[in-house]
PDB file of C-alpha atoms and ligand atoms in Angstrom:
ATOM      1  CA  MET A   1      32.739   7.941   3.185  1.00  0.00           C
ATOM      2  CA  GLN A   2      29.095   7.597   4.046  1.00  0.00           C
ATOM      3  CA  GLU A   3      28.062   5.155   6.839  1.00  0.00           C
ATOM      4  CA  TYR A   4      26.401   1.959   5.391  1.00  0.00           C
ATOM      5  CA  HIS A   5      23.635   1.886   8.065  1.00  0.00           C
ATOM      6  CA  ILE A   6      23.008   2.871  11.523  1.00  0.00           C
ATOM      7  CA  PRO A   7      21.455   0.024  13.527  1.00  0.00           C
ATOM      8  CA  VAL A   8      18.066   0.914  14.932  1.00  0.00           C
ATOM      9  CA  LEU A   9      16.794   0.119  18.508  1.00  0.00           C
ATOM     10  CA  LEU A  10      20.131  -1.559  19.068  1.00  0.00           C
ATOM     11  CA  GLU A  11      20.206  -1.845  22.926  1.00  0.00           C
ATOM     12  CA  GLU A  12      16.457  -2.572  23.217  1.00  0.00           C
ATOM     13  CA  SER A  13      16.559  -5.305  20.663  1.00  0.00           C
ATOM     14  CA  ILE A  14      19.744  -6.930  21.787  1.00  0.00           C
ATOM     15  CA  ALA A  15      18.595  -6.875  25.531  1.00  0.00           C
ATOM     16  CA  SER A  16      15.267  -8.552  24.498  1.00  0.00           C
ATOM     17  CA  LEU A  17      17.106 -11.375  22.699  1.00  0.00           C
ATOM     18  CA  ASN A  18      18.536 -12.586  26.007  1.00  0.00           C
ATOM     19  CA  ILE A  19      21.681 -13.925  24.408  1.00  0.00           C
ATOM     20  CA  LEU A  20      22.795 -17.334  25.809  1.00  0.00           C
ATOM     21  CA  PRO A  21      26.773 -17.357  25.264  1.00  0.00           C
ATOM     22  CA  ASP A  22      26.553 -21.034  23.950  1.00  0.00           C
ATOM     23  CA  GLY A  23      23.358 -20.530  21.866  1.00  0.00           C
ATOM     24  CA  VAL A  24      22.513 -20.683  18.323  1.00  0.00           C
ATOM     25  CA  TYR A  25      21.184 -17.530  16.661  1.00  0.00           C
ATOM     26  CA  VAL A  26      19.717 -16.059  13.392  1.00  0.00           C
ATOM     27  CA  ASP A  27      20.087 -12.471  12.255  1.00  0.00           C
ATOM     28  CA  ALA A  28      17.754 -12.668   9.161  1.00  0.00           C
ATOM     29  CA  THR A  29      18.858  -9.170   7.894  1.00  0.00           C
ATOM     30  CA  PHE A  30      22.647  -8.729   8.323  1.00  0.00           C
ATOM     31  CA  GLY A  31      22.944  -5.272   6.633  1.00  0.00           C
ATOM     32  CA  ALA A  32      26.083  -3.716   8.124  1.00  0.00           C
ATOM     33  CA  GLY A  33      26.018  -6.313  10.862  1.00  0.00           C
ATOM     34  CA  GLY A  34      25.048  -3.679  13.385  1.00  0.00           C
ATOM     35  CA  HIS A  35      23.043  -6.068  15.313  1.00  0.00           C
ATOM     36  CA  SER A  36      25.078  -9.058  14.588  1.00  0.00           C
ATOM     37  CA  LYS A  37      28.082  -7.469  16.096  1.00  0.00           C
ATOM     38  CA  PRO A  38      26.766  -7.602  19.749  1.00  0.00           C
ATOM     39  CA  ILE A  39      25.398 -10.941  19.556  1.00  0.00           C
ATOM     40  CA  LEU A  40      28.737 -12.347  18.202  1.00  0.00           C
ATOM     41  CA  THR A  41      30.536 -10.440  21.083  1.00  0.00           C
ATOM     42  CA  THR A  42      28.532 -12.235  23.493  1.00  0.00           C
ATOM     43  CA  LEU A  43      28.733 -15.842  22.236  1.00  0.00           C
ATOM     44  CA  ASN A  44      31.485 -18.170  23.239  1.00  0.00           C
ATOM     45  CA  ALA A  45      33.171 -20.940  21.179  1.00  0.00           C
ATOM     46  CA  LYS A  46      30.044 -23.101  21.376  1.00  0.00           C
ATOM     47  CA  GLY A  47      27.791 -20.534  20.221  1.00  0.00           C
ATOM     48  CA  HIS A  48      27.087 -19.842  16.479  1.00  0.00           C
ATOM     49  CA  LEU A  49      25.410 -16.850  14.571  1.00  0.00           C
ATOM     50  CA  TYR A  50      23.956 -17.404  11.093  1.00  0.00           C
ATOM     51  CA  ALA A  51      23.106 -14.223   9.371  1.00  0.00           C
ATOM     52  CA  PHE A  52      21.164 -13.752   6.110  1.00  0.00           C
ATOM     53  CA  ASP A  53      21.368 -11.009   3.500  1.00  0.00           C
ATOM     54  CA  GLN A  54      19.875 -11.254  -0.034  1.00  0.00           C
ATOM     55  CA  ASP A  55      21.920  -8.073  -1.128  1.00  0.00           C
ATOM     56  CA  GLU A  56      25.523  -8.850  -2.128  1.00  0.00           C
ATOM     57  CA  ASP A  57      26.794  -5.398  -1.012  1.00  0.00           C
ATOM     58  CA  ALA A  58      26.184  -6.550   2.594  1.00  0.00           C
ATOM     59  CA  PHE A  59      28.998  -9.238   2.175  1.00  0.00           C
ATOM     60  CA  ASP A  60      31.558  -6.421   2.461  1.00  0.00           C
ATOM     61  CA  ASN A  61      30.651  -6.117   6.009  1.00  0.00           C
ATOM     62  CA  ALA A  62      31.046  -9.796   6.762  1.00  0.00           C
ATOM     63  CA  PHE A  63      32.934 -10.767   9.947  1.00  0.00           C
ATOM     64  CA  ASP A  64      35.743 -13.063   9.438  1.00  0.00           C
ATOM     65  CA  GLN A  65      35.678 -15.180  12.628  1.00  0.00           C
ATOM     66  CA  PRO A  66      34.675 -18.557  13.844  1.00  0.00           C
ATOM     67  CA  GLY A  67      31.050 -19.072  14.976  1.00  0.00           C
ATOM     68  CA  PHE A  68      29.800 -16.716  12.068  1.00  0.00           C
ATOM     69  CA  THR A  69      28.149 -17.718   8.827  1.00  0.00           C
ATOM     70  CA  LEU A  70      26.842 -15.172   6.454  1.00  0.00           C
ATOM     71  CA  VAL A  71      24.234 -16.684   3.914  1.00  0.00           C
ATOM     72  CA  HIS A  72      23.470 -14.900   0.611  1.00  0.00           C
ATOM     73  CA  ALA A  73      19.707 -15.802   0.501  1.00  0.00           C
ATOM     74  CA  ASN A  74      16.245 -14.685   1.181  1.00  0.00           C
ATOM     75  CA  TYR A  75      15.237 -15.103   4.735  1.00  0.00           C
ATOM     76  CA  ARG A  76      11.985 -16.801   3.602  1.00  0.00           C
ATOM     77  CA  TYR A  77      14.228 -19.898   3.046  1.00  0.00           C
ATOM     78  CA  ILE A  78      15.653 -20.024   6.556  1.00  0.00           C
ATOM     79  CA  ASN A  79      14.267 -23.423   7.417  1.00  0.00           C
ATOM     80  CA  ARG A  80      16.049 -24.769   4.140  1.00  0.00           C
ATOM     81  CA  PHE A  81      19.313 -23.267   5.319  1.00  0.00           C
ATOM     82  CA  MET A  82      18.978 -24.403   8.860  1.00  0.00           C
ATOM     83  CA  LYS A  83      18.515 -27.967   7.707  1.00  0.00           C
ATOM     84  CA  LEU A  84      21.501 -27.634   5.265  1.00  0.00           C
ATOM     85  CA  TYR A  85      23.512 -26.507   8.475  1.00  0.00           C
ATOM     86  CA  LYS A  86      22.009 -29.362  10.432  1.00  0.00           C
ATOM     87  CA  VAL A  87      20.442 -26.956  12.907  1.00  0.00           C
ATOM     88  CA  ASP A  88      17.200 -28.261  14.442  1.00  0.00           C
ATOM     89  CA  GLN A  89      16.290 -25.464  16.820  1.00  0.00           C
ATOM     90  CA  LEU A  90      17.294 -21.989  17.398  1.00  0.00           C
ATOM     91  CA  ASP A  91      17.742 -19.874  20.809  1.00  0.00           C
ATOM     92  CA  GLY A  92      16.800 -16.606  19.071  1.00  0.00           C
ATOM     93  CA  ILE A  93      15.968 -15.082  15.804  1.00  0.00           C
ATOM     94  CA  LEU A  94      16.275 -11.188  15.186  1.00  0.00           C
ATOM     95  CA  ALA A  95      15.033  -9.570  12.030  1.00  0.00           C
ATOM     96  CA  ASP A  96      15.454  -5.705  11.284  1.00  0.00           C
ATOM     97  CA  LEU A  97      13.175  -5.536   8.304  1.00  0.00           C
ATOM     98  CA  GLY A  98      13.113  -3.202   5.181  1.00  0.00           C
ATOM     99  CA  ILE A  99      16.121  -1.583   3.275  1.00  0.00           C
ATOM    100  CA  SER A 100      19.535  -0.358   4.661  1.00  0.00           C
ATOM    101  CA  SER A 101      20.587   3.296   4.312  1.00  0.00           C
ATOM    102  CA  HIS A 102      23.183   1.977   1.911  1.00  0.00           C
ATOM    103  CA  GLN A 103      20.507   0.569  -0.411  1.00  0.00           C
ATOM    104  CA  ILE A 104      18.631   3.956  -0.291  1.00  0.00           C
ATOM    105  CA  ASP A 105      21.788   6.073  -0.519  1.00  0.00           C
ATOM    106  CA  VAL A 106      23.315   4.388  -3.735  1.00  0.00           C
ATOM    107  CA  PRO A 107      21.691   6.281  -6.676  1.00  0.00           C
ATOM    108  CA  GLU A 108      21.918   3.453  -9.243  1.00  0.00           C
ATOM    109  CA  ARG A 109      19.893   1.052  -7.005  1.00  0.00           C
ATOM    110  CA  GLY A 110      16.855   3.060  -8.072  1.00  0.00           C
ATOM    111  CA  PHE A 111      15.306   3.002  -4.501  1.00  0.00           C
ATOM    112  CA  SER A 112      15.062   6.813  -4.098  1.00  0.00           C
ATOM    113  CA  PHE A 113      13.130   9.344  -5.920  1.00  0.00           C
ATOM    114  CA  ARG A 114      15.620  11.976  -4.906  1.00  0.00           C
ATOM    115  CA  PHE A 115      18.324  10.577  -7.439  1.00  0.00           C
ATOM    116  CA  SER A 116      18.098  10.059 -11.153  1.00  0.00           C
ATOM    117  CA  SER A 117      18.722   6.407 -12.089  1.00  0.00           C
ATOM    118  CA  GLU A 118      17.119   3.479 -13.695  1.00  0.00           C
ATOM    119  CA  LEU A 119      14.099   2.229 -12.028  1.00  0.00           C
ATOM    120  CA  ASP A 120      15.660  -0.937 -10.478  1.00  0.00           C
ATOM    121  CA  MET A 121      14.814  -1.415  -6.612  1.00  0.00           C
ATOM    122  CA  ARG A 122      15.916  -4.995  -6.465  1.00  0.00           C
ATOM    123  CA  MET A 123      17.456  -5.714  -3.062  1.00  0.00           C
ATOM    124  CA  ASN A 124      18.885  -8.982  -4.706  1.00  0.00           C
ATOM    125  CA  SER A 125      20.455  -7.852  -8.031  1.00  0.00           C
ATOM    126  CA  GLY A 126      20.243 -11.489  -9.162  1.00  0.00           C
ATOM    127  CA  SER A 127      16.510 -11.400  -9.123  1.00  0.00           C
ATOM    128  CA  SER A 128      14.506 -10.753 -12.347  1.00  0.00           C
ATOM    129  CA  LEU A 129      11.764  -8.281 -11.520  1.00  0.00           C
ATOM    130  CA  THR A 130      12.700  -4.717 -11.636  1.00  0.00           C
ATOM    131  CA  ALA A 131      10.475  -1.567 -10.805  1.00  0.00           C
ATOM    132  CA  ARG A 132      10.689  -0.545 -14.517  1.00  0.00           C
ATOM    133  CA  GLN A 133       9.175  -3.985 -15.523  1.00  0.00           C
ATOM    134  CA  VAL A 134       6.383  -3.446 -12.991  1.00  0.00           C
ATOM    135  CA  LEU A 135       5.648  -0.134 -14.285  1.00  0.00           C
ATOM    136  CA  THR A 136       5.625  -1.253 -18.079  1.00  0.00           C
ATOM    137  CA  GLU A 137       4.347  -4.770 -17.846  1.00  0.00           C
ATOM    138  CA  TYR A 138       1.697  -4.854 -15.039  1.00  0.00           C
ATOM    139  CA  THR A 139      -1.952  -4.217 -15.793  1.00  0.00           C
ATOM    140  CA  GLU A 140      -3.486  -0.976 -14.737  1.00  0.00           C
ATOM    141  CA  GLU A 141      -5.707  -2.790 -12.414  1.00  0.00           C
ATOM    142  CA  ASP A 142      -2.654  -4.663 -10.955  1.00  0.00           C
ATOM    143  CA  LEU A 143      -0.837  -1.428 -10.426  1.00  0.00           C
ATOM    144  CA  THR A 144      -3.984   0.040  -8.574  1.00  0.00           C
ATOM    145  CA  GLY A 145      -3.737  -2.952  -6.277  1.00  0.00           C
ATOM    146  CA  ILE A 146      -0.099  -2.436  -5.469  1.00  0.00           C
ATOM    147  CA  PHE A 147      -0.295   1.344  -4.864  1.00  0.00           C
ATOM    148  CA  SER A 148      -3.318   1.210  -2.676  1.00  0.00           C
ATOM    149  CA  ASP A 149      -2.314  -2.102  -0.677  1.00  0.00           C
ATOM    150  CA  TYR A 150       1.414  -1.494  -0.267  1.00  0.00           C
ATOM    151  CA  GLY A 151       1.484   2.260  -0.239  1.00  0.00           C
ATOM    152  CA  GLU A 152      -1.938   3.301   0.790  1.00  0.00           C
ATOM    153  CA  VAL A 153      -2.064   5.710  -2.034  1.00  0.00           C
ATOM    154  CA  ARG A 154      -5.301   7.568  -2.071  1.00  0.00           C
ATOM    155  CA  ASN A 155      -5.590   8.126  -5.750  1.00  0.00           C
ATOM    156  CA  ALA A 156      -4.137   4.775  -6.689  1.00  0.00           C
ATOM    157  CA  ILE A 157      -6.816   4.534  -9.559  1.00  0.00           C
ATOM    158  CA  THR A 158      -5.951   8.017 -10.912  1.00  0.00           C
ATOM    159  CA  LEU A 159      -2.073   7.256 -10.919  1.00  0.00           C
ATOM    160  CA  SER A 160      -2.508   3.795 -12.473  1.00  0.00           C
ATOM    161  CA  LYS A 161      -4.560   5.395 -15.371  1.00  0.00           C
ATOM    162  CA  LYS A 162      -1.966   8.014 -15.910  1.00  0.00           C
ATOM    163  CA  ILE A 163       0.899   5.401 -16.031  1.00  0.00           C
ATOM    164  CA  ALA A 164      -1.123   3.284 -18.463  1.00  0.00           C
ATOM    165  CA  GLU A 165      -1.711   6.423 -20.727  1.00  0.00           C
ATOM    166  CA  VAL A 166       2.015   7.688 -20.615  1.00  0.00           C
ATOM    167  CA  ARG A 167       3.469   4.104 -21.439  1.00  0.00           C
ATOM    168  CA  LYS A 168       1.308   3.997 -24.553  1.00  0.00           C
ATOM    169  CA  THR A 169       3.553   6.698 -26.017  1.00  0.00           C
ATOM    170  CA  ARG A 170       6.808   6.673 -24.245  1.00  0.00           C
ATOM    171  CA  ASP A 171       8.807   4.418 -22.067  1.00  0.00           C
ATOM    172  CA  ILE A 172       9.002   4.757 -18.242  1.00  0.00           C
ATOM    173  CA  ILE A 173      12.751   3.878 -17.668  1.00  0.00           C
ATOM    174  CA  THR A 174      14.196   6.120 -14.990  1.00  0.00           C
ATOM    175  CA  THR A 175      13.276   7.725 -11.729  1.00  0.00           C
ATOM    176  CA  ASP A 176      13.061  11.104 -13.557  1.00  0.00           C
ATOM    177  CA  ASP A 177      10.433   9.586 -16.177  1.00  0.00           C
ATOM    178  CA  PHE A 178       8.467   8.140 -13.230  1.00  0.00           C
ATOM    179  CA  ASN A 179       8.754  11.428 -11.085  1.00  0.00           C
ATOM    180  CA  ALA A 180       7.344  13.331 -13.896  1.00  0.00           C
ATOM    181  CA  ILE A 181       4.127  11.336 -13.797  1.00  0.00           C
ATOM    182  CA  LEU A 182       3.979  11.384  -9.991  1.00  0.00           C
ATOM    183  CA  ARG A 183       4.278  15.206  -9.970  1.00  0.00           C
ATOM    184  CA  GLN A 184       0.978  15.411 -12.224  1.00  0.00           C
ATOM    185  CA  CYS A 185      -0.868  13.058  -9.702  1.00  0.00           C
ATOM    186  CA  THR A 186       0.511  14.187  -6.319  1.00  0.00           C
ATOM    187  CA  MET A 187      -2.230  14.418  -3.580  1.00  0.00           C
ATOM    188  CA  GLY A 188      -1.339  16.065  -0.296  1.00  0.00           C
ATOM    189  CA  PRO A 189       2.159  16.559   0.693  1.00  0.00           C
ATOM    190  CA  VAL A 190       4.584  15.945  -2.218  1.00  0.00           C
ATOM    191  CA  GLN A 191       7.237  14.079  -0.136  1.00  0.00           C
ATOM    192  CA  LYS A 192       4.834  11.752   1.509  1.00  0.00           C
ATOM    193  CA  TYR A 193       3.150  10.865  -1.639  1.00  0.00           C
ATOM    194  CA  PHE A 194       6.298  10.120  -3.459  1.00  0.00           C
ATOM    195  CA  ALA A 195       7.519   7.924  -0.455  1.00  0.00           C
ATOM    196  CA  GLN A 196       4.261   5.979  -0.472  1.00  0.00           C
ATOM    197  CA  VAL A 197       4.461   5.111  -4.243  1.00  0.00           C
ATOM    198  CA  TYR A 198       8.037   4.309  -4.175  1.00  0.00           C
ATOM    199  CA  GLN A 199       7.446   2.172  -0.935  1.00  0.00           C
ATOM    200  CA  ALA A 200       4.674   0.176  -2.717  1.00  0.00           C
ATOM    201  CA  LEU A 201       6.836  -0.529  -5.859  1.00  0.00           C
ATOM    202  CA  ARG A 202       9.584  -1.562  -3.685  1.00  0.00           C
ATOM    203  CA  ILE A 203       7.483  -4.103  -1.775  1.00  0.00           C
ATOM    204  CA  GLU A 204       6.207  -5.462  -5.219  1.00  0.00           C
ATOM    205  CA  VAL A 205       9.609  -5.850  -6.732  1.00  0.00           C
ATOM    206  CA  ASN A 206      11.032  -7.694  -3.854  1.00  0.00           C
ATOM    207  CA  ASP A 207       7.903  -9.605  -3.107  1.00  0.00           C
ATOM    208  CA  GLU A 208       8.371  -8.470   0.501  1.00  0.00           C
ATOM    209  CA  MET A 209       4.877  -9.274   2.083  1.00  0.00           C
ATOM    210  CA  ASN A 210       5.031 -13.023   0.987  1.00  0.00           C
ATOM    211  CA  ALA A 211       8.660 -13.388   1.942  1.00  0.00           C
ATOM    212  CA  LEU A 212       8.101 -11.964   5.322  1.00  0.00           C
ATOM    213  CA  ALA A 213       4.884 -14.194   5.794  1.00  0.00           C
ATOM    214  CA  GLU A 214       6.888 -17.298   4.898  1.00  0.00           C
ATOM    215  CA  PHE A 215       9.884 -16.186   7.108  1.00  0.00           C
ATOM    216  CA  LEU A 216       7.757 -15.561  10.155  1.00  0.00           C
ATOM    217  CA  GLN A 217       5.789 -18.882   9.851  1.00  0.00           C
ATOM    218  CA  ARG A 218       8.832 -20.843   9.340  1.00  0.00           C
ATOM    219  CA  SER A 219      10.804 -19.205  12.037  1.00  0.00           C
ATOM    220  CA  MET A 220       8.290 -19.898  14.683  1.00  0.00           C
ATOM    221  CA  ASP A 221       8.781 -23.903  14.071  1.00  0.00           C
ATOM    222  CA  LEU A 222      12.695 -23.320  14.377  1.00  0.00           C
ATOM    223  CA  LEU A 223      12.573 -21.704  17.701  1.00  0.00           C
ATOM    224  CA  LYS A 224      13.148 -23.668  20.992  1.00  0.00           C
ATOM    225  CA  PRO A 225      10.689 -23.425  23.865  1.00  0.00           C
ATOM    226  CA  GLY A 226      11.902 -20.194  25.613  1.00  0.00           C
ATOM    227  CA  GLY A 227      13.637 -18.901  22.408  1.00  0.00           C
ATOM    228  CA  ARG A 228      13.194 -15.264  21.517  1.00  0.00           C
ATOM    229  CA  PHE A 229      11.742 -13.712  18.340  1.00  0.00           C
ATOM    230  CA  VAL A 230      12.847 -10.189  17.845  1.00  0.00           C
ATOM    231  CA  VAL A 231      11.339  -8.040  15.009  1.00  0.00           C
ATOM    232  CA  ILE A 232      11.952  -4.457  14.048  1.00  0.00           C
ATOM    233  CA  THR A 233       9.189  -3.266  11.506  1.00  0.00           C
ATOM    234  CA  TYR A 234       8.968  -0.087   9.528  1.00  0.00           C
ATOM    235  CA  HIS A 235       5.517   0.172   8.183  1.00  0.00           C
ATOM    236  CA  SER A 236       1.976  -1.105   9.337  1.00  0.00           C
ATOM    237  CA  LEU A 237       1.828  -3.967   6.781  1.00  0.00           C
ATOM    238  CA  GLU A 238       4.971  -5.654   8.257  1.00  0.00           C
ATOM    239  CA  ASP A 239       3.940  -4.856  11.655  1.00  0.00           C
ATOM    240  CA  ARG A 240       0.424  -6.350  11.307  1.00  0.00           C
ATOM    241  CA  LEU A 241       1.960  -9.850  10.161  1.00  0.00           C
ATOM    242  CA  VAL A 242       4.371  -9.835  13.109  1.00  0.00           C
ATOM    243  CA  LYS A 243       1.817  -8.928  15.682  1.00  0.00           C
ATOM    244  CA  ASN A 244      -0.793 -11.631  14.245  1.00  0.00           C
ATOM    245  CA  LEU A 245       1.966 -14.354  14.511  1.00  0.00           C
ATOM    246  CA  PHE A 246       2.878 -13.461  17.942  1.00  0.00           C
ATOM    247  CA  LYS A 247      -0.569 -13.273  19.223  1.00  0.00           C
ATOM    248  CA  THR A 248      -2.008 -16.355  17.331  1.00  0.00           C
ATOM    249  CA  GLY A 249       0.752 -18.336  15.855  1.00  0.00           C
ATOM    250  CA  ASN A 250      -0.184 -17.463  12.276  1.00  0.00           C
ATOM    251  CA  VAL A 251       0.323 -14.329  10.148  1.00  0.00           C
ATOM    252  CA  SER A 252      -3.420 -14.070   9.223  1.00  0.00           C
ATOM    253  CA  GLY A 253      -4.188 -13.682  12.975  1.00  0.00           C
ATOM    254  CA  GLU A 254      -6.812 -16.398  12.963  1.00  0.00           C
ATOM    255  CA  LEU A 255      -7.453 -17.864  16.482  1.00  0.00           C
ATOM    256  CA  ILE A 256      -6.892 -21.712  16.225  1.00  0.00           C
ATOM    257  CA  LYS A 257      -8.315 -24.101  18.811  1.00  0.00           C
ATOM    258  CA  ASP A 258      -6.690 -27.380  19.925  1.00  0.00           C
ATOM    259  CA  ASP A 259      -8.657 -30.768  20.180  1.00  0.00           C
ATOM    260  CA  PHE A 260     -10.008 -29.484  23.544  1.00  0.00           C
ATOM    261  CA  GLY A 261     -11.369 -26.169  22.245  1.00  0.00           C
ATOM    262  CA  ASN A 262      -8.520 -24.063  24.060  1.00  0.00           C
ATOM    263  CA  ILE A 263      -7.046 -21.418  21.840  1.00  0.00           C
ATOM    264  CA  THR A 264      -3.420 -22.262  21.046  1.00  0.00           C
ATOM    265  CA  ARG A 265      -0.877 -19.448  21.748  1.00  0.00           C
ATOM    266  CA  PRO A 266       2.542 -20.673  20.750  1.00  0.00           C
ATOM    267  CA  PHE A 267       4.159 -17.386  21.890  1.00  0.00           C
ATOM    268  CA  GLU A 268       4.237 -15.456  25.052  1.00  0.00           C
ATOM    269  CA  LEU A 269       4.423 -11.626  24.397  1.00  0.00           C
ATOM    270  CA  TYR A 270       7.648 -10.038  25.948  1.00  0.00           C
ATOM    271  CA  ASN A 271       6.226  -6.533  25.514  1.00  0.00           C
ATOM    272  CA  LYS A 272       2.500  -5.841  25.355  1.00  0.00           C
ATOM    273  CA  ASN A 273       2.996  -2.359  23.654  1.00  0.00           C
ATOM    274  CA  VAL A 274       5.554  -2.161  20.891  1.00  0.00           C
ATOM    275  CA  ILE A 275       8.981  -0.593  22.003  1.00  0.00           C
ATOM    276  CA  LEU A 276       9.689   2.699  19.820  1.00  0.00           C
ATOM    277  CA  PRO A 277      12.989   4.630  19.385  1.00  0.00           C
ATOM    278  CA  SER A 278      13.636   7.104  22.131  1.00  0.00           C
ATOM    279  CA  PRO A 279      13.234  10.772  21.195  1.00  0.00           C
ATOM    280  CA  GLU A 280      17.050  11.018  21.176  1.00  0.00           C
ATOM    281  CA  GLU A 281      17.494   8.145  18.777  1.00  0.00           C
ATOM    282  CA  GLN A 282      14.921   9.663  16.464  1.00  0.00           C
ATOM    283  CA  LYS A 283      16.649  12.778  16.519  1.00  0.00           C
ATOM    284  CA  GLN A 284      20.147  11.398  15.935  1.00  0.00           C
ATOM    285  CA  ASN A 285      18.899   8.867  13.293  1.00  0.00           C
ATOM    286  CA  PRO A 286      15.669  10.266  11.348  1.00  0.00           C
ATOM    287  CA  ARG A 287      15.441   6.884   9.512  1.00  0.00           C
ATOM    288  CA  SER A 288      14.513   5.275  12.819  1.00  0.00           C
ATOM    289  CA  ARG A 289      11.326   7.200  13.173  1.00  0.00           C
ATOM    290  CA  SER A 290       8.991   4.790  11.683  1.00  0.00           C
ATOM    291  CA  ALA A 291      10.523   1.669  13.810  1.00  0.00           C
ATOM    292  CA  LYS A 292       8.519  -0.684  16.027  1.00  0.00           C
ATOM    293  CA  LEU A 293       9.906  -3.474  18.160  1.00  0.00           C
ATOM    294  CA  ARG A 294       8.012  -6.625  19.003  1.00  0.00           C
ATOM    295  CA  VAL A 295       9.386  -9.405  20.980  1.00  0.00           C
ATOM    296  CA  ALA A 296       7.950 -12.770  21.722  1.00  0.00           C
ATOM    297  CA  ILE A 297       9.154 -15.935  23.640  1.00  0.00           C
ATOM    298  CA  LYS A 298       8.222 -19.342  22.146  1.00  0.00           C
ATOM    299  CA  ARG A 299       6.195 -21.474  24.594  1.00  0.00           C
TER     300      ARG A 299
HETATM  301  C1  SAM B 301      17.441  -2.533   7.892  1.00  0.00           C
HETATM  302  S1  SAM B 301      18.672  -3.363   7.108  1.00  0.00           S
HETATM  303  C2  SAM B 301      19.402  -4.296   8.281  1.00  0.00           C
HETATM  304  C3  SAM B 301      20.449  -3.505   9.028  1.00  0.00           C
HETATM  305  C4  SAM B 301      21.313  -4.304  10.145  1.00  0.00           C
HETATM  306  N1  SAM B 301      20.463  -4.804  11.110  1.00  0.00           N
HETATM  307  C5  SAM B 301      22.213  -3.335  10.759  1.00  0.00           C
HETATM  308  O1  SAM B 301      21.996  -2.744  11.744  1.00  0.00           O
HETATM  309  O2  SAM B 301      23.324  -3.349  10.120  1.00  0.00           O
HETATM  310  C6  SAM B 301      17.764  -4.682   6.312  1.00  0.00           C
HETATM  311  C7  SAM B 301      18.732  -5.654   5.453  1.00  0.00           C
HETATM  312  O3  SAM B 301      18.024  -6.763   5.224  1.00  0.00           O
HETATM  313  C8  SAM B 301      18.206  -7.225   4.007  1.00  0.00           C
HETATM  314  N2  SAM B 301      16.931  -8.011   3.510  1.00  0.00           N
HETATM  315  C9  SAM B 301      15.704  -7.319   3.404  1.00  0.00           C
HETATM  316  N3  SAM B 301      14.712  -8.336   3.061  1.00  0.00           N
HETATM  317  C10 SAM B 301      15.312  -9.474   2.915  1.00  0.00           C
HETATM  318  C11 SAM B 301      15.098 -10.695   2.682  1.00  0.00           C
HETATM  319  N4  SAM B 301      13.701 -11.018   2.375  1.00  0.00           N
HETATM  320  N5  SAM B 301      15.926 -11.868   2.859  1.00  0.00           N
HETATM  321  C12 SAM B 301      17.277 -11.357   3.124  1.00  0.00           C
HETATM  322  N6  SAM B 301      17.656 -10.220   3.262  1.00  0.00           N
HETATM  323  C13 SAM B 301      16.784  -9.194   3.426  1.00  0.00           C
HETATM  324  C14 SAM B 301      18.204  -6.157   3.269  1.00  0.00           C
HETATM  325  O4  SAM B 301      19.195  -6.385   1.852  1.00  0.00           O
HETATM  326  C15 SAM B 301      19.257  -5.158   4.196  1.00  0.00           C
HETATM  327  O5  SAM B 301      20.549  -5.258   4.062  1.00  0.00           O
END
């Protein structure tokens, strides 16, 4: 059977989380539990790990042991769930963003241009918006915005025009329907072009940038002084939000001054430069190639 997901930057992220055995932690993106596992192993009977995943499939990997709670929810609601569990402050939060290999590798999830399937791309199969709906219902202008903002697609206008033209005469239902359009619009290397367009659609379908911004901002308030915030990102849009939050305390990166005119900095940076997977890890797990690890310590 194919592996669900290989954890990325595992040693580096766990070491930087500085786990206290009786601490309370959140793994915001449980997946196959690759990062949760070493956290749980380090915790004692007083410690607790709350993990989140919005994908039901991840629940097949859940650990059945005391001190562990897996929440089926979007991490953007971390504050609501911590309130529900009566947790005021956390010793550390880890988030390994993006999608799991399992999500990419299951054809019917519709995340990959390599398989024939319906255009779905929902991480949470209970949510309503699918990639098919985005391509069918969004205006040409909105599609252009998505492709250029979320995928940095160079000819976003041309692509959106083509989609609008095609959908007048036939439905765009499957990856094959969509790939046929992409083949007519591809600029530069084919794989890269397809990957950029599919990434843009996925981000829109799952409202990823808004969810991440809310999660980051709310997590900041939940961390104890000295608490660690460990985030692995996979593309520049995610990384920018994390970098901004860690430097300024807000995701837009705006410098905020206190009543005395001093710039407020809620975090101390653990690493000045991002931590990248070693060449060996990149070779063993090509999906780790775009990963970047940032770590901050709450003041
Ligand atoms: C890269 S995988 C995590 C893999 C995990 N660290 C491991 O090593 O097994 C990302 C996971 O986060 C979940 N996810 C992504 N965005 C989410 C969100 N906004 N809320 C909750 N879960 C999310 C995905 O469903 C996926 O299972």
